[in-house]
XYZ file of C-alpha atoms in Angstrom:
648
model
C -69.599 13.807 3.388
C -71.774 15.762 0.969
C -73.892 18.364 2.719
C -76.641 19.144 0.166
C -78.436 17.776 -2.868
C -77.671 20.718 -5.094
C -74.519 19.038 -6.287
C -76.668 16.572 -8.134
C -79.317 18.817 -9.728
C -78.431 17.395 -13.112
C -79.736 14.020 -11.965
C -83.182 15.402 -11.037
C -83.652 17.030 -14.442
C -83.059 13.808 -16.310
C -85.867 11.241 -16.644
C -89.078 10.788 -14.686
C -89.042 10.847 -10.890
C -88.158 7.537 -9.316
C -86.385 6.256 -12.419
C -82.909 4.792 -11.782
C -80.030 7.154 -12.387
C -77.310 5.730 -14.583
C -73.859 7.172 -15.005
C -73.085 5.911 -18.495
C -72.262 7.430 -21.828
C -74.990 5.198 -23.397
C -77.810 6.271 -21.087
C -80.674 8.568 -22.242
C -79.337 11.227 -19.897
C -75.947 11.106 -21.537
C -77.462 11.248 -25.027
C -79.597 14.260 -24.023
C -77.041 16.221 -22.081
C -73.956 15.173 -23.994
C -70.489 14.932 -22.470
C -71.277 16.434 -19.084
C -68.872 15.547 -16.303
C -70.649 14.863 -13.037
C -68.142 16.180 -10.516
C -69.047 17.347 -7.001
C -68.500 21.056 -6.625
C -66.042 20.689 -3.758
C -63.851 18.468 -5.946
C -64.363 20.460 -9.117
C -62.983 23.545 -7.329
C -59.263 24.274 -7.508
C -57.446 21.538 -5.615
C -54.233 23.479 -5.419
C -53.312 24.240 -1.834
C -52.270 27.762 -0.962
C -48.500 27.811 -0.724
C -46.979 28.727 2.609
C -44.292 31.321 2.857
C -41.193 29.312 3.576
C -37.620 29.237 2.459
C -36.941 26.708 -0.234
C -33.897 25.008 -1.663
C -33.923 24.028 -5.319
C -32.408 20.703 -6.299
C -32.425 18.850 -9.621
C -34.602 15.770 -9.619
C -32.764 12.660 -8.508
C -30.464 14.452 -6.127
C -32.845 14.488 -3.181
C -32.101 10.899 -2.145
C -28.411 11.610 -2.400
C -28.733 14.705 -0.220
C -30.959 12.948 2.286
C -28.487 10.073 2.439
C -25.614 12.395 3.164
C -27.671 14.140 5.797
C -28.412 10.870 7.597
C -24.739 9.913 7.430
C -23.522 13.042 9.146
C -26.358 13.462 11.614
C -26.805 11.254 14.634
C -30.515 11.979 14.983
C -32.757 12.081 11.976
C -34.733 15.308 11.466
C -38.455 15.435 11.988
C -40.384 14.246 8.944
C -43.338 16.440 8.002
C -45.587 16.017 4.989
C -47.260 19.351 5.655
C -44.294 21.276 4.271
C -44.687 19.835 0.795
C -46.934 20.526 -2.140
C -47.296 17.138 -3.740
C -50.038 14.864 -5.008
C -48.338 11.695 -3.896
C -46.103 11.262 -6.900
C -43.024 12.485 -5.166
C -41.765 15.838 -6.372
C -42.326 15.641 -10.115
C -43.745 18.530 -12.099
C -47.210 19.583 -10.948
C -49.122 18.630 -14.071
C -52.305 16.682 -14.918
C -54.048 18.136 -11.895
C -57.441 18.142 -13.694
C -57.070 14.518 -14.680
C -56.283 13.599 -11.089
C -59.275 15.584 -9.847
C -61.536 13.736 -12.287
C -60.100 10.371 -11.259
C -60.670 11.240 -7.617
C -64.281 12.185 -8.398
C -65.302 9.111 -10.342
C -63.645 6.719 -7.919
C -65.178 8.446 -4.903
C -68.838 8.567 -5.964
C -70.980 5.844 -4.394
C -73.324 5.188 -7.341
C -75.303 2.443 -5.633
C -76.032 4.680 -2.665
C -77.258 7.477 -4.938
C -79.545 5.166 -6.869
C -81.061 4.003 -3.574
C -81.997 7.590 -2.740
C -79.247 8.161 -0.155
C -77.730 11.129 -1.871
C -77.334 13.224 1.272
C -75.304 10.584 3.040
C -72.920 9.847 0.207
C -69.292 9.425 1.253
C -66.066 10.126 -0.572
C -63.864 7.046 -0.753
C -60.056 7.247 -0.726
C -58.290 6.931 -4.012
C -56.851 3.465 -4.583
C -54.098 3.080 -7.092
C -51.912 0.114 -7.989
C -48.631 1.709 -7.152
C -46.629 2.405 -4.051
C -46.290 6.016 -3.079
C -42.860 7.350 -3.736
C -40.917 8.279 -0.628
C -40.675 11.959 0.030
C -37.528 13.769 1.101
C -36.770 14.523 4.713
C -37.507 17.940 6.038
C -34.969 19.838 8.034
C -37.566 21.697 10.010
C -40.297 20.914 12.501
C -43.949 20.572 11.550
C -45.755 23.775 10.922
C -48.262 23.266 13.711
C -45.496 22.988 16.298
C -44.459 26.056 18.146
C -40.767 26.805 17.886
C -39.184 26.848 21.282
C -36.384 29.159 20.291
C -33.561 27.060 21.731
C -30.336 25.523 20.481
C -32.033 22.195 21.214
C -34.439 22.851 18.310
C -31.643 22.017 15.899
C -30.577 18.442 15.302
C -27.345 18.175 17.319
C -24.209 17.836 15.282
C -21.363 15.511 16.148
C -18.819 17.444 18.166
C -16.145 16.198 15.761
C -17.825 18.321 13.071
C -18.148 21.468 15.210
C -15.738 24.320 14.566
C -16.229 26.859 17.337
C -15.808 30.387 16.050
C -14.415 31.337 19.444
C -11.259 29.383 18.612
C -10.549 31.575 15.575
C -11.645 35.008 16.778
C -9.563 37.993 15.659
C -9.559 41.663 16.467
C -11.993 42.393 13.635
C -14.009 39.201 13.878
C -17.708 38.913 13.364
C -19.478 36.003 14.983
C -22.565 36.820 12.967
C -23.921 36.387 9.474
C -21.666 33.469 8.591
C -24.429 31.303 7.163
C -25.497 31.034 3.565
C -28.919 32.621 3.136
C -31.235 30.854 0.739
C -33.585 33.263 -0.982
C -37.274 32.659 -1.518
C -37.830 31.396 -5.084
C -40.206 33.015 -7.530
C -43.554 31.210 -7.546
C -44.095 29.486 -10.862
C -46.765 27.091 -11.909
C -44.488 24.237 -12.828
C -41.305 25.101 -10.989
C -39.363 21.960 -10.109
C -38.456 22.507 -6.451
C -38.043 20.672 -3.208
C -39.426 22.601 -0.249
C -37.464 22.604 2.999
C -37.819 24.627 6.140
C -34.408 26.260 6.197
C -32.342 26.085 9.351
C -28.680 27.075 9.681
C -26.079 24.414 10.322
C -25.270 25.907 13.729
C -27.703 28.243 15.412
C -26.405 31.559 16.717
C -27.823 33.680 19.507
C -28.991 36.392 17.086
C -31.062 33.840 15.159
C -33.145 32.779 18.155
C -36.823 33.779 17.661
C -36.996 35.458 21.064
C -34.093 37.647 19.958
C -34.728 38.073 16.247
C -38.451 38.836 16.567
C -38.047 41.424 19.326
C -36.239 44.715 19.691
C -33.354 43.240 21.692
C -30.825 43.652 18.901
C -31.664 47.339 18.560
C -31.194 47.949 22.266
C -27.903 46.186 23.053
C -24.522 47.340 21.720
C -22.584 45.466 19.011
C -19.968 44.520 21.643
C -22.618 42.998 23.891
C -24.077 41.181 20.917
C -20.718 39.532 20.290
C -20.462 38.642 23.961
C -23.862 36.963 23.825
C -22.732 35.012 20.784
C -19.596 33.829 22.628
C -21.657 32.738 25.643
C -24.219 31.012 23.457
C -21.517 29.151 21.553
C -20.323 27.432 24.749
C -23.890 26.203 25.219
C -24.386 24.952 21.675
C -20.971 23.278 21.527
C -21.617 21.597 24.885
C -24.893 20.306 23.419
C -23.018 18.730 20.483
C -20.322 17.411 22.819
C -22.918 15.770 25.049
C -24.543 14.252 21.969
C -21.272 12.691 20.804
C -20.489 11.420 24.303
C -23.877 9.700 24.337
C -22.984 7.889 21.109
C -19.671 6.735 22.650
C -21.476 5.362 25.715
C -24.477 3.806 23.960
C -22.945 2.414 20.792
C -19.434 1.500 21.898
C -19.092 1.124 25.664
C -22.518 -0.488 26.161
C -22.225 -2.779 23.143
C -22.490 -6.414 24.312
C -21.041 -7.630 21.028
C -17.960 -5.458 21.444
C -17.558 -6.356 25.135
C -17.469 -10.076 24.290
C -14.410 -9.602 22.084
C -12.145 -8.387 24.929
C -11.308 -8.955 28.573
C -12.752 -6.917 31.425
C -9.365 -5.257 31.977
C -9.096 -4.266 28.311
C -12.649 -2.904 28.398
C -11.798 -0.796 31.449
C -8.586 0.517 29.904
C -10.426 1.354 26.713
C -13.367 3.269 28.186
C -12.190 4.121 31.699
C -14.756 6.361 33.442
C -16.427 7.713 30.304
C -19.891 7.072 31.769
C -19.036 9.393 34.676
C -17.756 11.999 32.217
C -21.072 11.743 30.365
C -23.028 12.353 33.595
C -20.815 15.313 34.515
C -21.368 16.865 31.110
C -25.113 16.283 31.404
C -25.290 18.208 34.689
C -23.108 21.003 33.282
C -25.309 21.332 30.220
C -28.495 21.346 32.317
C -27.150 24.294 34.329
C -26.273 26.156 31.161
C -29.661 25.400 29.651
C -31.456 26.615 32.779
C -29.576 29.905 32.615
C -30.486 30.183 28.921
C -34.205 29.884 29.632
C -34.168 32.550 32.357
C -33.599 35.468 30.018
C -32.831 35.826 26.291
C -29.985 38.186 27.201
C -27.733 36.027 29.357
C -25.977 38.082 31.979
C -23.184 35.541 32.628
C -22.282 31.865 32.742
C -18.819 32.258 34.270
C -20.078 31.256 37.724
C -21.407 27.985 36.261
C -18.131 27.202 34.519
C -16.061 28.108 37.561
C -18.203 25.981 39.866
C -18.102 22.872 37.668
C -14.395 23.234 36.847
C -13.495 23.517 40.529
C -15.885 20.948 42.050
C -17.291 18.569 39.426
C -14.768 18.102 36.629
C -12.291 15.920 38.543
C -13.297 12.816 36.501
C -11.624 14.490 33.509
C -8.258 14.171 35.265
C -8.826 10.440 35.791
C -9.852 9.924 32.174
C -6.912 11.871 30.761
C -4.484 10.050 33.071
C -5.676 6.770 31.531
C -4.847 7.963 28.007
C -1.630 5.910 27.813
C -3.381 2.651 28.656
C -6.275 3.559 26.392
C -4.181 4.177 23.284
C -2.008 1.115 23.866
C -5.020 -1.140 24.461
C -6.777 0.078 21.340
C -3.669 -0.427 19.208
C -3.172 -3.955 20.592
C -6.783 -4.964 19.998
C -6.794 -3.640 16.443
C -3.574 -5.454 15.550
C -4.149 -8.811 17.244
C -7.918 -9.269 17.803
C -9.778 -9.990 14.558
C -13.161 -10.336 16.278
C -12.776 -6.943 17.945
C -11.723 -5.319 14.699
C -14.661 -6.730 12.745
C -17.248 -5.842 15.405
C -15.830 -2.348 15.760
C -15.981 -1.842 12.020
C -19.698 -2.705 11.983
C -20.451 -0.258 14.794
C -18.424 2.535 13.181
C -20.350 2.055 9.954
C -23.705 2.894 11.531
C -25.454 6.128 10.606
C -25.455 7.340 14.235
C -21.644 7.291 14.313
C -21.429 9.246 11.091
C -18.858 6.852 9.708
C -16.254 8.147 12.199
C -13.774 5.821 13.978
C -14.120 5.088 17.671
C -10.831 6.851 18.362
C -12.414 10.179 17.377
C -15.001 9.604 20.121
C -12.475 8.431 22.714
C -10.434 11.628 22.536
C -13.507 13.885 22.927
C -12.993 14.599 26.668
C -9.373 15.705 26.107
C -10.510 17.752 23.119
C -13.351 19.473 24.961
C -11.453 20.290 28.135
C -8.630 21.939 26.185
C -11.060 24.013 24.095
C -12.935 25.466 27.045
C -10.147 27.897 28.084
C -10.089 29.360 24.586
C -13.871 29.767 24.573
C -13.742 31.410 28.009
C -10.995 33.707 26.784
C -13.294 34.799 23.939
C -15.884 35.848 26.526
C -13.175 37.796 28.339
C -12.311 39.624 25.118
C -15.928 40.588 24.511
C -16.554 41.757 28.088
C -15.576 45.295 29.218
C -12.652 44.902 31.651
C -14.208 47.243 34.225
C -17.298 45.134 34.864
C -17.983 42.421 37.418
C -18.722 39.991 34.561
C -15.153 40.420 33.292
C -13.544 39.462 36.594
C -15.946 36.527 36.909
C -14.886 35.361 33.436
C -11.205 35.672 34.379
C -11.752 33.549 37.512
C -13.589 30.938 35.443
C -10.722 30.981 32.933
C -8.218 30.377 35.703
C -10.295 27.493 37.108
C -10.697 25.704 33.790
C -7.026 26.297 32.913
C -5.959 24.763 36.205
C -8.076 21.733 35.347
C -6.449 21.442 31.916
C -3.004 21.636 33.524
C -3.938 18.849 35.948
C -5.222 16.720 33.040
C -1.993 17.214 31.111
C 0.148 16.481 34.170
C -1.863 13.359 34.970
C -1.525 12.021 31.445
C 2.208 12.715 31.297
C 2.896 11.373 34.777
C 1.230 8.017 34.136
C 2.899 7.654 30.755
C 6.364 8.581 31.998
C 6.231 6.459 35.143
C 5.213 3.325 33.264
C 7.753 4.008 30.555
C 10.648 4.446 32.990
C 9.866 1.202 34.801
C 9.818 -0.646 31.469
C 13.140 0.818 30.314
C 14.769 0.094 33.678
C 13.968 -3.613 33.281
C 15.391 -3.663 29.741
C 18.720 -2.037 30.642
C 21.842 -4.189 31.278
C 24.722 -1.998 32.465
C 27.221 -4.888 32.389
C 30.659 -3.493 33.174
C 29.463 0.111 33.022
C 28.928 1.855 36.345
C 25.143 1.768 36.894
C 22.990 4.565 38.271
C 19.312 4.708 39.369
C 17.359 5.373 36.191
C 13.886 5.800 37.660
C 13.198 9.317 38.910
C 10.102 11.468 39.200
C 11.897 14.253 37.318
C 13.193 12.102 34.449
C 11.354 11.171 31.281
C 12.158 9.869 27.818
C 12.430 12.445 25.050
C 13.509 10.271 22.138
C 14.808 6.787 21.401
C 15.858 4.888 18.315
C 18.510 3.020 16.409
C 21.218 4.938 14.500
C 24.013 3.646 12.312
C 27.681 4.139 13.221
C 29.742 5.817 10.536
C 31.939 3.194 8.821
C 34.703 5.753 8.184
C 35.706 5.903 11.847
C 35.313 2.207 12.718
C 38.409 0.171 13.315
C 38.810 -3.081 11.400
C 37.773 -5.310 14.326
C 35.014 -2.983 15.489
C 33.418 -2.669 12.077
C 32.262 -6.269 12.212
C 31.112 -6.220 15.829
C 29.187 -2.968 16.131
C 27.447 -1.254 13.252
C 24.637 0.549 15.084
C 23.725 1.928 18.445
C 20.363 2.282 20.129
C 20.121 5.674 21.849
C 17.900 6.521 24.798
C 17.705 10.294 25.206
C 16.137 11.485 28.450
C 15.607 15.068 29.577
C 18.872 14.987 31.562
C 21.004 12.076 30.309
C 21.955 10.279 27.087
C 22.446 6.493 27.248
C 24.201 4.699 24.391
C 23.283 1.008 24.166
C 23.658 -1.944 21.893
C 20.460 -3.737 21.029
C 20.617 -7.337 22.249
C 17.004 -8.246 21.497
C 13.680 -6.485 21.066
C 13.403 -6.071 24.843
C 17.009 -6.134 25.976
C 19.761 -3.499 25.652
C 23.393 -3.559 26.819
C 24.683 -0.151 27.967
C 27.851 0.980 26.164
C 28.217 4.462 27.608
C 26.280 7.416 28.985
C 26.699 11.127 29.711
C 24.617 13.927 31.147
C 23.199 16.328 28.536
C 25.186 19.245 29.883
C 28.323 17.364 28.799
C 27.043 16.486 25.315
C 27.640 18.547 22.189
C 26.509 17.900 18.604
C 28.383 18.604 15.384
C 26.641 18.341 12.044
C 28.764 16.928 9.203
C 28.558 17.888 5.592
C 26.176 15.946 3.416
C 27.901 13.483 1.149
C 26.900 10.808 -1.309
C 28.018 7.203 -1.027
C 28.282 5.263 -4.281
C 26.310 2.061 -3.845
C 26.484 0.687 -7.390
C 26.931 2.049 -10.908
C 24.326 4.707 -11.428
C 23.023 4.579 -7.860
C 23.986 6.562 -4.771
C 22.525 7.388 -1.398
C 22.686 10.445 0.812
C 25.228 10.216 3.609
C 23.874 12.267 6.541
C 26.287 12.335 9.476
C 26.376 13.987 12.883
C 28.867 13.636 15.723
C 28.228 13.278 19.439
C 30.927 14.850 21.611
C 30.868 13.760 25.248
C 33.248 15.840 27.396
C 32.603 13.545 30.372
C 31.257 10.089 29.813
C 30.571 7.325 32.323
C 34.283 7.133 33.118
C 34.758 10.945 33.297
C 36.732 11.088 30.052
C 36.054 12.554 26.611
C 34.467 10.424 23.948
C 33.008 10.979 20.494
C 30.668 8.924 18.301
C 30.093 9.495 14.595
C 26.588 8.502 13.492
C 24.637 8.356 10.250
C 20.964 9.303 10.022
C 18.486 7.549 7.754
C 17.054 10.813 6.381
C 17.213 14.550 6.768
C 14.132 14.486 8.953
C 15.627 11.803 11.190
C 18.862 13.774 11.611
C 16.992 17.017 12.267
C 14.886 15.343 14.937
C 17.937 13.937 16.692
C 19.758 17.262 16.595
C 16.748 19.170 17.958
C 16.241 16.596 20.727
C 19.927 16.688 21.734
C 20.169 20.477 21.737
C 16.635 21.440 22.815
C 17.722 22.241 26.366
C 20.195 24.813 25.044
C 17.911 26.516 22.528
C 16.043 29.742 23.239
C 12.539 29.751 21.773
C 11.287 32.769 23.680
C 11.314 34.988 20.577
C 8.372 34.132 18.338
C 8.269 37.317 16.248
C 8.314 36.642 12.554
C 7.908 32.873 12.891
C 5.189 31.243 10.762
C 1.968 30.081 12.391
C 0.015 26.974 11.447
C -3.525 25.880 12.203
C -4.262 22.155 12.523
C -6.775 21.026 9.920
C -7.127 17.580 11.509
C -6.171 15.862 14.738
C -2.825 14.109 15.060
C -1.970 11.523 17.724
C 1.783 11.402 18.477
C 3.539 8.101 17.834
C 6.965 9.025 19.192
C 8.004 10.879 22.367
C 9.332 13.841 20.390
C 6.091 14.359 18.448
C 3.406 16.952 19.191
C -0.238 15.965 19.572
C -2.666 18.229 17.729
C -6.391 18.742 17.811
C -8.436 20.279 15.048
C -8.073 24.113 15.011
C -4.969 23.941 17.243
C -2.527 26.804 16.659
C 1.237 26.178 16.445
C 4.233 28.475 16.050
C 6.583 26.622 13.661
C 10.259 27.025 14.471
C 11.700 24.557 11.943
C 10.525 22.669 8.889
C 12.259 19.689 7.365
C 10.764 17.921 4.337
C 7.212 16.975 5.291
C 7.602 17.565 9.025
C 7.394 20.699 11.164
C 8.810 21.398 14.612
C 6.784 23.903 16.576
C 5.333 25.158 19.825
C 1.682 24.676 20.677
C 0.324 28.113 21.480
C -2.167 27.154 24.166
C 0.379 25.541 26.529
C 3.907 25.942 25.095
C 4.416 22.219 24.422
C 6.931 21.558 21.609
C 7.348 18.697 19.182
C 7.247 17.458 15.579
C 4.103 16.967 13.535
C 3.356 16.155 9.852
C 2.968 19.254 7.706
C -0.036 17.630 6.022
C -2.032 17.969 9.274
C -1.931 21.781 9.283
C -2.073 24.797 7.033
C -0.122 28.027 7.335
C -1.832 31.216 8.527
C -1.008 34.114 6.205
C -3.263 36.880 7.576
C -0.927 39.328 9.433
C -3.747 40.637 11.610
C -4.751 37.148 12.680
C -1.127 36.225 13.386
C -0.590 39.301 15.554
C -3.794 38.650 17.448
C -2.815 34.988 18.033
C 0.480 36.028 19.627
C -1.224 38.582 21.852
C -3.816 36.008 22.855
C -1.106 33.451 23.664
C 0.733 35.920 25.937
C -2.485 36.913 27.684
C -3.549 33.305 28.251
C -0.200 32.280 29.703
C -0.156 35.298 31.972
C -3.706 34.838 33.197
C -3.468 31.064 33.603
C 0.151 30.885 34.811
C 1.041 28.418 32.047
């Protein structure tokens, strides 16, 4: 509202008192005064708001929607929208021009002429500007509103999906720096018509040193650089647990609790698919709350090892149940995707939502296994940053042992369930016929590799060449069984021998002429059984389909005789994406997993997983070689220390 009459002195000086005041270019007042704009002083003043000191990011016009769209795709929770962080007149973020014209338009559309002519000048009101256009949508701000007080917590940041988190503790080296790994956006130079989009800058992943209660105090000048790194390692467990809990919530809310998805499967399939994930979510929630409580007690966190040790020893048992169900989970998901069109279509719609970030449900289902295997490495990072003569160091070692014991139980549970079910299935499919049978099912026996191989035609007799052209081999950890495939689920045993009585000879590569101008590689290998099922010597000449296939059979047949204790000089690879094994001789990988590669054949690598010593084949496209000698040396030292401290 206008507070005084002095804004309208020009009206009083025009015409006799009591005469009507007209705002027109044809009135006597207009002819006397000329082109005099009647604008209230408060509107005639500069309408430009003082700019706030904030970090800005400059984008070309037209890219904002694209950037905002990408942000919403990769973020499960949209950032807070604040119009206070922008300097705009409602036309989006075009150049700031025509400000005077807009001020004039606001003035002439806001003056209540009828009220002024009635003598109610003091009570005149400014009306809102009405324009025949819809306001253009503004971009989304990454920060909170200016009038909100920053809490100084990792919860201030929009949680990232755990699938997108790359913990620095998994890649630490002897000369690592957990700090200053974010791109700093400089303040732009203030210009009148600079085309910018203003955002409150926030790093992708908050570090301990960037917390306001740390950055704005003298804490960093008091503590040592080593303690600073230790605080960063502790804080990373908290922030990554926050992201992990966020992703678990998406799995429970959007997938497990989906009525549409539940209707496409049976209750048994639903249980096999999601198991006790709701319990896992509750366990993670309580773990995170304890970590968060410790975080709020003091900016400099003394220790969290007692929290990790307590939860690993007394509250994380549901992880063992979930990991033990992995075999049923993977098989159920594969069956539903291949034979249930309604399930596949419904799942596709859920996966396409913005909350899921366009990621498949499988990436959410493997989160508990992924998280529980990363925790020992994150705890080991704390051990490295803690002086080994302090009580905090020994507490961290005990926590590392507790979480490593849990991981071992999870791995054993998953393997035990898979192997037991597999052995029962194979036992039913075996027909020993005239061969002396033996009890196949044993707690200490498991399948290492199986598959069909061709018998070399050069050693077949005339009558045998037409009756048997291939064998189906079942290679267990202690015995090799040679069978003939009768049907998809039936095999007739031809012979068997314990692995200690089996030798392998690799033949020279040859080429077999198929037709004029065409030939195929002829990859042979020979099985020598010194004692077969009848305690006599036997040999079988076989042909592999490819070099990789032959290499995998040879490694599987001779693995028990190979010595892989020496790892010096062997190349190291880091997994760039997760890989789920499809065959018993393959190695499962998670993102950032480290592997010592002992053999490479074509597009496949055979190596040893550094965290637990498990060996197997994996596609070379899933990993990249580590070439930094310092990092390689540190990785080997870390592997030896972990296996010694955790009894792996």
